[in-house]
PDB file of C-alpha atoms and ligand atoms in Angstrom:
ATOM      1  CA  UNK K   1     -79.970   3.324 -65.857  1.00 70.00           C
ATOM      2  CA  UNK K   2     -76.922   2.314 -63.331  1.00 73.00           C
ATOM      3  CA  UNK K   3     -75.509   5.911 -63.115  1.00 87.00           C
ATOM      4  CA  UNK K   4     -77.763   7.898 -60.504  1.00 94.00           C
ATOM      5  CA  UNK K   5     -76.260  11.336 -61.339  1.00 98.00           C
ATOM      6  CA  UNK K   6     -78.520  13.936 -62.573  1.00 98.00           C
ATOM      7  CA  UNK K   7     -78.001  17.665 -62.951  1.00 98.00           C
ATOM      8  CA  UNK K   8     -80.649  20.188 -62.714  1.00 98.00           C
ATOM      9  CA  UNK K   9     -80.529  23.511 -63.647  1.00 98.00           C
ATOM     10  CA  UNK K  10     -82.699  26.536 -64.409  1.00 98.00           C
ATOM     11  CA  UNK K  11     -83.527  30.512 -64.671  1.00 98.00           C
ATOM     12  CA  UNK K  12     -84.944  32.835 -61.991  1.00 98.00           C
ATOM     13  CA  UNK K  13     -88.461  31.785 -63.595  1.00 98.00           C
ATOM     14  CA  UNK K  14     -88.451  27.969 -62.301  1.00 98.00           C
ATOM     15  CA  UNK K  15     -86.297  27.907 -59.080  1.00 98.00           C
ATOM     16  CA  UNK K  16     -89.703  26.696 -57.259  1.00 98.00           C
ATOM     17  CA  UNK K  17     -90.390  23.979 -59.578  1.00 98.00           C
ATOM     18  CA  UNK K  18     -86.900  22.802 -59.756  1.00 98.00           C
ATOM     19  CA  UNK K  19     -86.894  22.579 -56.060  1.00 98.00           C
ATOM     20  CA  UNK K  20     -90.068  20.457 -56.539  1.00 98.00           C
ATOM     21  CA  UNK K  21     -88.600  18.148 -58.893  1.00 98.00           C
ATOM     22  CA  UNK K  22     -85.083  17.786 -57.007  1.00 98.00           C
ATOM     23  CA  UNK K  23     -86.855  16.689 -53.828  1.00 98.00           C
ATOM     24  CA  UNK K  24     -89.170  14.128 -55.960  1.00 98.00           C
ATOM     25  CA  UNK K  25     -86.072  12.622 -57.448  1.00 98.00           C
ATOM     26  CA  UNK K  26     -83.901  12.460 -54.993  1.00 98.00           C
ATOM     27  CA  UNK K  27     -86.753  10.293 -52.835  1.00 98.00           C
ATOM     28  CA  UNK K  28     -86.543   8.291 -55.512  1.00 97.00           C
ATOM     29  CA  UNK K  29     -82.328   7.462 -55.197  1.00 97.00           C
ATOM     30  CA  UNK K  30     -81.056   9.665 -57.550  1.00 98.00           C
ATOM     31  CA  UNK K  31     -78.157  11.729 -57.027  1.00 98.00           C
ATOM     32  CA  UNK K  32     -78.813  15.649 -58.343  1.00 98.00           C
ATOM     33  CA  UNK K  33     -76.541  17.772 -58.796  1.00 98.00           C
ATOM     34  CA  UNK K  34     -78.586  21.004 -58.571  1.00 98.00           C
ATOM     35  CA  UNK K  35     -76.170  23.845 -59.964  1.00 98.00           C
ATOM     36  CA  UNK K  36     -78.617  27.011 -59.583  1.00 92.00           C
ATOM     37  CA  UNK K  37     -79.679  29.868 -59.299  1.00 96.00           C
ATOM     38  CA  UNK K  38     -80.617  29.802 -55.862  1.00 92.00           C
ATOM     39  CA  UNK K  39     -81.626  33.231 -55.477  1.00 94.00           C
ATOM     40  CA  UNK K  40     -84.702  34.769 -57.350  1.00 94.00           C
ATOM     41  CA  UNK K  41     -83.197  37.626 -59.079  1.00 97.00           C
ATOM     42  CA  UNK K  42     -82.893  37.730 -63.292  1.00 98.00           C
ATOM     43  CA  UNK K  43     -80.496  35.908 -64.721  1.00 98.00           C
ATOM     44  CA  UNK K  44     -80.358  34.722 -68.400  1.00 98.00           C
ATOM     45  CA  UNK K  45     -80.920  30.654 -68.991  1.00 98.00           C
ATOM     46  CA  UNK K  46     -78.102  30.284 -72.067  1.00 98.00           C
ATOM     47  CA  UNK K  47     -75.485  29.710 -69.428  1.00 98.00           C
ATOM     48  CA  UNK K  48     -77.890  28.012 -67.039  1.00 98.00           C
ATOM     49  CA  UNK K  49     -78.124  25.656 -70.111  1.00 98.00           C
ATOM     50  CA  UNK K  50     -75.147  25.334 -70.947  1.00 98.00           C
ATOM     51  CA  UNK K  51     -74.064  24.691 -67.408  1.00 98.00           C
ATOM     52  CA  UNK K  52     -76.079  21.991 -67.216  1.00 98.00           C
ATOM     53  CA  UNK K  53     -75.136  20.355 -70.763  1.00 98.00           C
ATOM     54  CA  UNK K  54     -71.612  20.581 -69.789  1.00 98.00           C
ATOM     55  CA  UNK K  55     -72.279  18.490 -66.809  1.00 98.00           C
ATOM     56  CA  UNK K  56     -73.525  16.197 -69.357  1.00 98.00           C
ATOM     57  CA  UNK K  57     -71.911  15.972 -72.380  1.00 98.00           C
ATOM     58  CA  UNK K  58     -68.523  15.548 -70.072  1.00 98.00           C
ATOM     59  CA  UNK K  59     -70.133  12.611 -68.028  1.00 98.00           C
ATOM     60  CA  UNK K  60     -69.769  13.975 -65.086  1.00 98.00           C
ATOM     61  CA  UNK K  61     -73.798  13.218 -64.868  1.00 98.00           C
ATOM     62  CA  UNK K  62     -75.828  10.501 -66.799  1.00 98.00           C
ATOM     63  CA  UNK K  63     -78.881  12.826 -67.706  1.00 98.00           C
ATOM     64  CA  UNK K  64     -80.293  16.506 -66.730  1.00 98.00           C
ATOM     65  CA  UNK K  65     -83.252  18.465 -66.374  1.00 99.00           C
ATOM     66  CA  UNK K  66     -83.453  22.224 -67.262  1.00 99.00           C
ATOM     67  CA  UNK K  67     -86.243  24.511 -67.033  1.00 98.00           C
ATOM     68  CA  UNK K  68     -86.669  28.294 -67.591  1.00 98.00           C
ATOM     69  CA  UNK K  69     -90.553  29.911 -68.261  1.00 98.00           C
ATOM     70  CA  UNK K  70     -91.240  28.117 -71.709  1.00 98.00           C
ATOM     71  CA  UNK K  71     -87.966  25.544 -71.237  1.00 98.00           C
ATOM     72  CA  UNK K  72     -87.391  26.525 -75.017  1.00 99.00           C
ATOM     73  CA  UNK K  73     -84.572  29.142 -74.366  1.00 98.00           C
ATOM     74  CA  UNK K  74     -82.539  27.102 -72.404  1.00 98.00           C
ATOM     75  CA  UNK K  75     -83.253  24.081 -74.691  1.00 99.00           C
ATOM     76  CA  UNK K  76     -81.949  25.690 -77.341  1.00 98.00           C
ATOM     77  CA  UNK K  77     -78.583  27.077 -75.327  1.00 98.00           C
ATOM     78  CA  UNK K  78     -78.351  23.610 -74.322  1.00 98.00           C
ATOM     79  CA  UNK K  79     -78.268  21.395 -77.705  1.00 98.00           C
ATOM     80  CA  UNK K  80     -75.425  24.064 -78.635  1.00 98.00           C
ATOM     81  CA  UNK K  81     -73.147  21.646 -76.704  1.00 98.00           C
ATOM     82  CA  UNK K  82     -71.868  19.114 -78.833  1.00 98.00           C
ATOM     83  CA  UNK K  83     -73.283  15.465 -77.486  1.00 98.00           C
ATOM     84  CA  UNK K  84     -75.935  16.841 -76.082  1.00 98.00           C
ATOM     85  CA  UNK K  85     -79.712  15.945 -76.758  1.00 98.00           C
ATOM     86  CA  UNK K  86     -82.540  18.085 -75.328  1.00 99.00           C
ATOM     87  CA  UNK K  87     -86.105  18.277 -75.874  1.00 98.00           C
ATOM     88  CA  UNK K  88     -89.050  20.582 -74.476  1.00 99.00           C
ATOM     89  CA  UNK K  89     -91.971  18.011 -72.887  1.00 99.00           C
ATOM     90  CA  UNK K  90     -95.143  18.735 -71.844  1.00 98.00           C
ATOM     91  CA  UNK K  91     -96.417  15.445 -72.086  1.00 99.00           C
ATOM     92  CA  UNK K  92     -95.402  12.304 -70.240  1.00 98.00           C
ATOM     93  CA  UNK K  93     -95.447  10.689 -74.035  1.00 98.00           C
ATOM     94  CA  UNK K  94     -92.938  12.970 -75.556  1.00 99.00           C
ATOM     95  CA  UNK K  95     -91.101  12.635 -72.487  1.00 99.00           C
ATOM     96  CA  UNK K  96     -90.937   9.045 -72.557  1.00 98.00           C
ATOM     97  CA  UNK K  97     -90.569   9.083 -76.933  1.00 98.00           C
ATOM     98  CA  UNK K  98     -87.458  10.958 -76.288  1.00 98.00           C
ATOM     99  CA  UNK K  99     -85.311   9.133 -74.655  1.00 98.00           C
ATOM    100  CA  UNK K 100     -86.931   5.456 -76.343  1.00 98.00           C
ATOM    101  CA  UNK K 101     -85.807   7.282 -79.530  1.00 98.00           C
ATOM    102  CA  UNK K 102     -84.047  10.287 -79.639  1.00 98.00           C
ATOM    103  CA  UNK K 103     -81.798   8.648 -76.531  1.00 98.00           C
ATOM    104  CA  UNK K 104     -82.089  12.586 -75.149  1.00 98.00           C
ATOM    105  CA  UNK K 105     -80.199  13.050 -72.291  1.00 98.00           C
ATOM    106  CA  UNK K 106     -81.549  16.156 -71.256  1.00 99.00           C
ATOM    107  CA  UNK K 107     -85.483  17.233 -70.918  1.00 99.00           C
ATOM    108  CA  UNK K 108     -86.340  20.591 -70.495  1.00 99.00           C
ATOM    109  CA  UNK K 109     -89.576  21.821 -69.201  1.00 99.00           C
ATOM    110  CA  UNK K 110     -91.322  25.272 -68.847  1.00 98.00           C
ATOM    111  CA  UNK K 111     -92.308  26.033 -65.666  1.00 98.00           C
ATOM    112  CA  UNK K 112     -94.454  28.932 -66.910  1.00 98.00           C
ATOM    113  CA  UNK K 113     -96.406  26.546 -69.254  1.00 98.00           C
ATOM    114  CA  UNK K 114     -97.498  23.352 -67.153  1.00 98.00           C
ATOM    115  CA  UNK K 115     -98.020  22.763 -63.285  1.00 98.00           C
ATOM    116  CA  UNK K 116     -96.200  21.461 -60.527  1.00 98.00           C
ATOM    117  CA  UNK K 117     -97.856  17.748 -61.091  1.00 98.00           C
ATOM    118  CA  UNK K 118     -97.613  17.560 -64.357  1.00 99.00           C
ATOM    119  CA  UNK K 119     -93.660  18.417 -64.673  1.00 99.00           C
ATOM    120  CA  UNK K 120     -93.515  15.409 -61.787  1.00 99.00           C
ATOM    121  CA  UNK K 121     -95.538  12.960 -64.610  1.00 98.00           C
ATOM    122  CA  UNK K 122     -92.995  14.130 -67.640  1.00 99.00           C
ATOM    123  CA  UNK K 123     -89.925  13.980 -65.225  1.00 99.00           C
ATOM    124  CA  UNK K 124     -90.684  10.460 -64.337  1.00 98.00           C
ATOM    125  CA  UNK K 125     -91.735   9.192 -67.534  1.00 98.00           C
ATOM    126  CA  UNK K 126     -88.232  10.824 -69.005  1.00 98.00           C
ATOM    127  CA  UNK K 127     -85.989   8.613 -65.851  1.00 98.00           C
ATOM    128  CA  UNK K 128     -88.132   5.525 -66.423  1.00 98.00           C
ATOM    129  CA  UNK K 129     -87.349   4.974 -69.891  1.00 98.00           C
ATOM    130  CA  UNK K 130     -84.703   3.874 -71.916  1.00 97.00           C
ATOM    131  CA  UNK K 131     -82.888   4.217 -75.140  1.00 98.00           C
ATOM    132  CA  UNK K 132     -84.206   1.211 -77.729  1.00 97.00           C
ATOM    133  CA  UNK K 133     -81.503   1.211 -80.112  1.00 96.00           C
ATOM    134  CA  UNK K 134     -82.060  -0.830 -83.275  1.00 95.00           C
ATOM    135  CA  UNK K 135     -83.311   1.844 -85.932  1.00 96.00           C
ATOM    136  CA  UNK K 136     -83.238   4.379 -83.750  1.00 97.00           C
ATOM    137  CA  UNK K 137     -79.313   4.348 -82.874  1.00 98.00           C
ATOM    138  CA  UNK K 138     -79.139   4.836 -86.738  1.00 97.00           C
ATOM    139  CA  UNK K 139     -80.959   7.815 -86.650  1.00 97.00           C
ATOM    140  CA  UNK K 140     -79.479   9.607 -83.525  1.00 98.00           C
ATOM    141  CA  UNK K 141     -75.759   8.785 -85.434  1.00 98.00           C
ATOM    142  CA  UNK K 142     -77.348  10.864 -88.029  1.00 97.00           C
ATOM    143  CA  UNK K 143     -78.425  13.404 -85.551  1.00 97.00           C
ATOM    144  CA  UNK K 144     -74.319  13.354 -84.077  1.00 97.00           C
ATOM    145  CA  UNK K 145     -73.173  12.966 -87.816  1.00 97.00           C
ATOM    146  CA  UNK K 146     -74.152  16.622 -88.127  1.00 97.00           C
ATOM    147  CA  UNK K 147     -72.090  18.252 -85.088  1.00 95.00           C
ATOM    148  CA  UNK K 148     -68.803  17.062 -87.413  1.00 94.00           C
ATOM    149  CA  UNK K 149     -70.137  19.205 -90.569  1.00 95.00           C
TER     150      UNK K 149
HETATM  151  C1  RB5 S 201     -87.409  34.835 -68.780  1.00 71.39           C
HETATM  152  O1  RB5 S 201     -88.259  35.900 -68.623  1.00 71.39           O
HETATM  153  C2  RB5 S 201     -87.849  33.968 -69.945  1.00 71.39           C
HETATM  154  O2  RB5 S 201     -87.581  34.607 -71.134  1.00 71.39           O
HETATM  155  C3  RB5 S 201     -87.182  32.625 -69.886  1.00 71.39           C
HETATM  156  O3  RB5 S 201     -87.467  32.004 -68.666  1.00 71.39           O
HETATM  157  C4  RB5 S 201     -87.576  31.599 -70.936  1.00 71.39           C
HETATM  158  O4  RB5 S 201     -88.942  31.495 -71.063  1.00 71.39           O
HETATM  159  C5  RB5 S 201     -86.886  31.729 -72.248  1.00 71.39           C
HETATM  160  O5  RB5 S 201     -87.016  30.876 -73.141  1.00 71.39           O
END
């Protein structure tokens, strides 16, 4: 991937491991765009989400990483924004499955589910691999195909 720019974005329950992750990637040349929360008090991941999918559906960055205490919530806030493609990993395969076939451009993980380590495996398996096309461009067409209906 030639665009750099990643967003990353969470709620109050994954500011630690989002910290964790923007440190690993950005030693690794990416540019992040880390939009919050900084502080730890409550606040509710739909807009976190949708921040973040905003950032990406208007290519202002190439990919993004949410995360809230399951990463489901804010998954699901997120793939409310038309372009966008988000999945829950907590598995370096998934992580690398969807963006080989789903071309996600978001990954959302739950940092109340897996460790610190692990979320570094899944976020590097996600930003090392790369959309394969072919059959599967047919199928994510299909997926867009049903943001028009
Ligand atoms: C916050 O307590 C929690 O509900 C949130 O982080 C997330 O797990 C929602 O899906």
């Amino acid at each position: 991937m030639t665009n750099k720019r990643i967003v990353l974005s969470s709620d109050h329950a994954a500011i630690g491991m989002r910290q964790t992750i923007a440190d690993h990637i950005k030693a690794q040349g990416w540019e992040v765009v880390d939009i919050g929360p900084t502080t730890p008090e409550s606040t509710p991941y739909p807009q976190h989400g949708e921040a973040a999918a905003r950032r990406v559906a208007s290519s202002d960055c190439a990919l993004g990483i949410i995360l809230c205490g399951t990463g489901q919530g804010i998954m699901m806030a997120a793939n409310k924004v038309k372009g966008v493609r988000c999945g829950v990993c907590s598995d370096a395969f998934s992580a690398r499955m969807i963006r080989q076939h789903n071309d996600a451009n978001l990954l959302s993980l739950g940092a109340r589910v897996i460790g610190d380590a692990l979320a570094l495996d899944i976020v590097d398996a996600f930003l090392n691999a790369d959309f394969e096309g072919g059959r599967h461009a047919t199928r994510v067409d299909m997926i867009t195909a049903i943001e028009e209906r």
